[in-house]
Structure formats: C-alpha cells, structure tokens
PDB file of C-alpha atoms in Angstrom:
ATOM      1  CA  MET A   1      70.492  55.584 104.019  1.00 76.00           C
ATOM      2  CA  SER A   2      69.723  57.560 107.266  1.00 86.00           C
ATOM      3  CA  ASN A   3      67.012  56.639 109.702  1.00 93.00           C
ATOM      4  CA  PRO A   4      65.849  59.824 111.704  1.00 93.00           C
ATOM      5  CA  ILE A   5      63.902  57.563 114.235  1.00 95.00           C
ATOM      6  CA  LYS A   6      66.714  55.317 115.187  1.00 95.00           C
ATOM      7  CA  GLU A   7      69.185  58.330 115.186  1.00 96.00           C
ATOM      8  CA  PHE A   8      67.047  60.449 117.589  1.00 96.00           C
ATOM      9  CA  ASN A   9      66.132  57.276 119.881  1.00 96.00           C
ATOM     10  CA  ASP A  10      69.939  56.217 119.770  1.00 97.00           C
ATOM     11  CA  TYR A  11      71.093  59.511 120.850  1.00 97.00           C
ATOM     12  CA  ARG A  12      68.203  60.061 123.341  1.00 97.00           C
ATOM     13  CA  SER A  13      68.808  56.757 125.146  1.00 97.00           C
ATOM     14  CA  LYS A  14      72.745  57.075 125.195  1.00 98.00           C
ATOM     15  CA  MET A  15      72.603  60.567 126.586  1.00 98.00           C
ATOM     16  CA  ASN A  16      69.660  59.522 129.260  1.00 97.00           C
ATOM     17  CA  GLU A  17      72.117  56.973 130.254  1.00 97.00           C
ATOM     18  CA  LYS A  18      74.798  59.314 130.819  1.00 97.00           C
ATOM     19  CA  ILE A  19      72.805  61.756 132.475  1.00 97.00           C
ATOM     20  CA  LEU A  20      71.229  59.164 135.075  1.00 97.00           C
ATOM     21  CA  ALA A  21      74.740  57.765 135.632  1.00 97.00           C
ATOM     22  CA  ASP A  22      75.629  61.117 137.272  1.00 97.00           C
ATOM     23  CA  ASN A  23      73.378  60.157 140.028  1.00 94.00           C
ATOM     24  CA  ASN A  24      71.664  63.492 140.780  1.00 98.00           C
ATOM     25  CA  LYS A  25      68.895  62.786 142.977  1.00 97.00           C
ATOM     26  CA  ILE A  26      66.876  65.993 141.508  1.00 98.00           C
ATOM     27  CA  VAL A  27      67.305  64.799 137.760  1.00 98.00           C
ATOM     28  CA  LYS A  28      66.698  61.266 138.572  1.00 97.00           C
ATOM     29  CA  ARG A  29      63.279  62.367 140.391  1.00 98.00           C
ATOM     30  CA  ILE A  30      62.415  64.665 137.542  1.00 97.00           C
ATOM     31  CA  PHE A  31      62.852  61.484 134.837  1.00 97.00           C
ATOM     32  CA  ASN A  32      60.507  59.464 137.202  1.00 97.00           C
ATOM     33  CA  LEU A  33      57.817  62.273 137.305  1.00 97.00           C
ATOM     34  CA  ASP A  34      57.763  62.371 133.645  1.00 96.00           C
ATOM     35  CA  THR A  35      57.452  58.716 133.426  1.00 95.00           C
ATOM     36  CA  ASN A  36      54.487  58.679 136.054  1.00 97.00           C
ATOM     37  CA  ALA A  37      52.741  61.600 134.712  1.00 97.00           C
ATOM     38  CA  PHE A  38      52.323  60.052 131.155  1.00 97.00           C
ATOM     39  CA  ALA A  39      51.165  56.470 132.471  1.00 97.00           C
ATOM     40  CA  GLU A  40      47.603  55.502 132.530  1.00 97.00           C
ATOM     41  CA  GLY A  41      45.520  57.148 134.833  1.00 98.00           C
ATOM     42  CA  ALA A  42      42.100  59.476 134.793  1.00 98.00           C
ATOM     43  CA  LEU A  43      43.384  60.023 131.135  1.00 98.00           C
ATOM     44  CA  ASP A  44      44.661  57.413 128.865  1.00 98.00           C
ATOM     45  CA  VAL A  45      48.089  57.171 127.667  1.00 98.00           C
ATOM     46  CA  LYS A  46      46.981  58.473 124.110  1.00 98.00           C
ATOM     47  CA  THR A  47      45.357  61.436 125.468  1.00 98.00           C
ATOM     48  CA  LYS A  48      48.545  62.597 127.556  1.00 98.00           C
ATOM     49  CA  GLU A  49      50.826  61.962 124.517  1.00 98.00           C
ATOM     50  CA  LEU A  50      48.388  64.288 122.717  1.00 98.00           C
ATOM     51  CA  LEU A  51      48.558  66.722 125.363  1.00 98.00           C
ATOM     52  CA  GLY A  52      52.347  66.578 125.698  1.00 98.00           C
ATOM     53  CA  LEU A  53      52.496  67.000 121.788  1.00 98.00           C
ATOM     54  CA  VAL A  54      50.485  70.328 122.215  1.00 98.00           C
ATOM     55  CA  ALA A  55      52.678  71.373 125.332  1.00 98.00           C
ATOM     56  CA  SER A  56      56.119  70.562 123.558  1.00 98.00           C
ATOM     57  CA  THR A  57      55.109  72.368 120.413  1.00 98.00           C
ATOM     58  CA  VAL A  58      54.070  75.462 121.973  1.00 98.00           C
ATOM     59  CA  LEU A  59      57.287  75.291 124.023  1.00 98.00           C
ATOM     60  CA  ARG A  60      59.121  74.987 120.613  1.00 98.00           C
ATOM     61  CA  CYS A  61      61.031  72.036 121.797  1.00 98.00           C
ATOM     62  CA  ASP A  62      61.770  69.700 118.546  1.00 97.00           C
ATOM     63  CA  ASP A  63      63.021  66.708 120.604  1.00 97.00           C
ATOM     64  CA  CYS A  64      60.250  66.543 122.942  1.00 98.00           C
ATOM     65  CA  VAL A  65      57.861  66.849 120.004  1.00 98.00           C
ATOM     66  CA  LYS A  66      59.566  63.902 118.358  1.00 98.00           C
ATOM     67  CA  TYR A  67      59.226  62.071 121.509  1.00 98.00           C
ATOM     68  CA  HIS A  68      55.688  62.798 121.829  1.00 98.00           C
ATOM     69  CA  LEU A  69      55.137  62.052 118.020  1.00 98.00           C
ATOM     70  CA  GLU A  70      56.565  58.454 118.414  1.00 98.00           C
ATOM     71  CA  THR A  71      54.894  57.528 121.267  1.00 98.00           C
ATOM     72  CA  ALA A  72      51.537  58.860 120.119  1.00 98.00           C
ATOM     73  CA  TYR A  73      51.891  56.873 116.911  1.00 98.00           C
ATOM     74  CA  LYS A  74      52.818  53.734 119.171  1.00 97.00           C
ATOM     75  CA  GLU A  75      49.229  54.544 120.831  1.00 98.00           C
ATOM     76  CA  GLY A  76      47.258  54.243 117.743  1.00 98.00           C
ATOM     77  CA  VAL A  77      47.092  57.856 117.153  1.00 98.00           C
ATOM     78  CA  THR A  78      46.046  58.348 113.365  1.00 98.00           C
ATOM     79  CA  THR A  79      47.296  61.137 111.086  1.00 98.00           C
ATOM     80  CA  GLU A  80      44.068  62.882 111.163  1.00 98.00           C
ATOM     81  CA  GLU A  81      44.249  63.015 115.104  1.00 98.00           C
ATOM     82  CA  MET A  82      48.019  64.059 114.923  1.00 98.00           C
ATOM     83  CA  MET A  83      47.174  67.097 112.638  1.00 98.00           C
ATOM     84  CA  GLU A  84      44.146  68.105 114.774  1.00 98.00           C
ATOM     85  CA  THR A  85      46.252  68.212 117.675  1.00 98.00           C
ATOM     86  CA  MET A  86      49.191  70.286 115.779  1.00 98.00           C
ATOM     87  CA  SER A  87      46.487  72.370 114.707  1.00 98.00           C
ATOM     88  CA  ILE A  88      45.519  73.363 118.176  1.00 98.00           C
ATOM     89  CA  ALA A  89      49.223  73.819 119.139  1.00 98.00           C
ATOM     90  CA  THR A  90      49.656  75.959 116.298  1.00 98.00           C
ATOM     91  CA  LEU A  91      46.555  78.255 116.982  1.00 98.00           C
ATOM     92  CA  ILE A  92      47.736  78.412 120.984  1.00 98.00           C
ATOM     93  CA  GLY A  93      51.593  78.841 119.952  1.00 98.00           C
ATOM     94  CA  GLY A  94      51.275  81.084 117.041  1.00 98.00           C
ATOM     95  CA  THR A  95      52.635  81.371 113.644  1.00 97.00           C
ATOM     96  CA  ILE A  96      56.307  81.165 115.501  1.00 97.00           C
ATOM     97  CA  VAL A  97      55.470  77.222 115.737  1.00 98.00           C
ATOM     98  CA  ILE A  98      54.712  76.700 112.058  1.00 98.00           C
ATOM     99  CA  PRO A  99      58.665  75.556 111.667  1.00 98.00           C
ATOM    100  CA  HIS A 100      57.937  73.223 114.311  1.00 97.00           C
ATOM    101  CA  LEU A 101      54.956  72.210 112.766  1.00 98.00           C
ATOM    102  CA  ARG A 102      56.720  71.260 109.401  1.00 98.00           C
ATOM    103  CA  LYS A 103      59.130  69.334 111.291  1.00 97.00           C
ATOM    104  CA  ALA A 104      56.539  67.413 113.103  1.00 98.00           C
ATOM    105  CA  ARG A 105      54.730  66.546 110.141  1.00 98.00           C
ATOM    106  CA  GLU A 106      57.796  65.367 108.370  1.00 97.00           C
ATOM    107  CA  PHE A 107      59.089  63.088 111.419  1.00 97.00           C
ATOM    108  CA  TRP A 108      55.223  61.579 111.388  1.00 98.00           C
ATOM    109  CA  GLN A 109      55.861  60.660 107.858  1.00 97.00           C
ATOM    110  CA  GLU A 110      59.129  59.088 108.894  1.00 96.00           C
ATOM    111  CA  LEU A 111      57.066  56.965 111.551  1.00 97.00           C
ATOM    112  CA  GLU A 112      54.507  55.888 108.891  1.00 96.00           C
ATOM    113  CA  ASP A 113      57.242  54.786 106.654  1.00 95.00           C
ATOM    114  CA  ASN A 114      59.470  53.020 109.130  1.00 93.00           C
ATOM    115  CA  LEU A 115      57.380  51.593 111.773  1.00 90.00           C
ATOM    116  CA  GLN A 116      54.132  50.088 109.873  1.00 78.00           C
TER     117      GLN A 116
END
C-alpha cells in the first residue's frame, strides 16, 4: 500500500540532498533563509506555518502546501484551523485554487490517518 506522506518526504529529502551537494552558495542561503524564517520569533511556528500554507496555496505550489500541512499538523493545528486557513487562501486566490484545496484536504486526511 502506498504512503503519500512517506513518498513525499523521501523524495523531498533525496532531492534536497542532491541540490545541497551541488554546493551552490545562493541556493544554500535560500534554504537557510527559509529555515530561519519559519523558526519561532515574534510569531509562533504554528502561525508561520499557517501563513506559509496560505501563500503556498495562492501561489499554487502543491509540494509547498504538503510541506506546510505536515508541519502545521505536527505543530498541533486542528482540522478546523487548517480549513479556516484554506478558506482564506481560497478567498484570496480565487476559484483557481480549488483543485489545490482538494489536494490539501486529501493530504490532511492522510496525515490524520497516518500520524496519529
């Protein structure tokens, strides 16, 4: 049986290792900036992940949506909080993001089924 969460994370890890092994200073700095931007600060990590989820949905990046969904789930975001966040993303992004909303809800269900 396939596990979409494991498949996504395995692929992401494998490719990140390959990308970082290229030793490109700009790419490494972008990865570092991304890591630091989502660290605890004036906003807590949970809030930052929900902001990332909105931005990723509006930009229609399914991989980014999955990443932020999983991190948000691990930060204790409830289904209600996730759906309210996605409703804002859908409002801002318009109907063109509805397919991404569907995929996000499907991936969230996988998280609920596999990470409890």
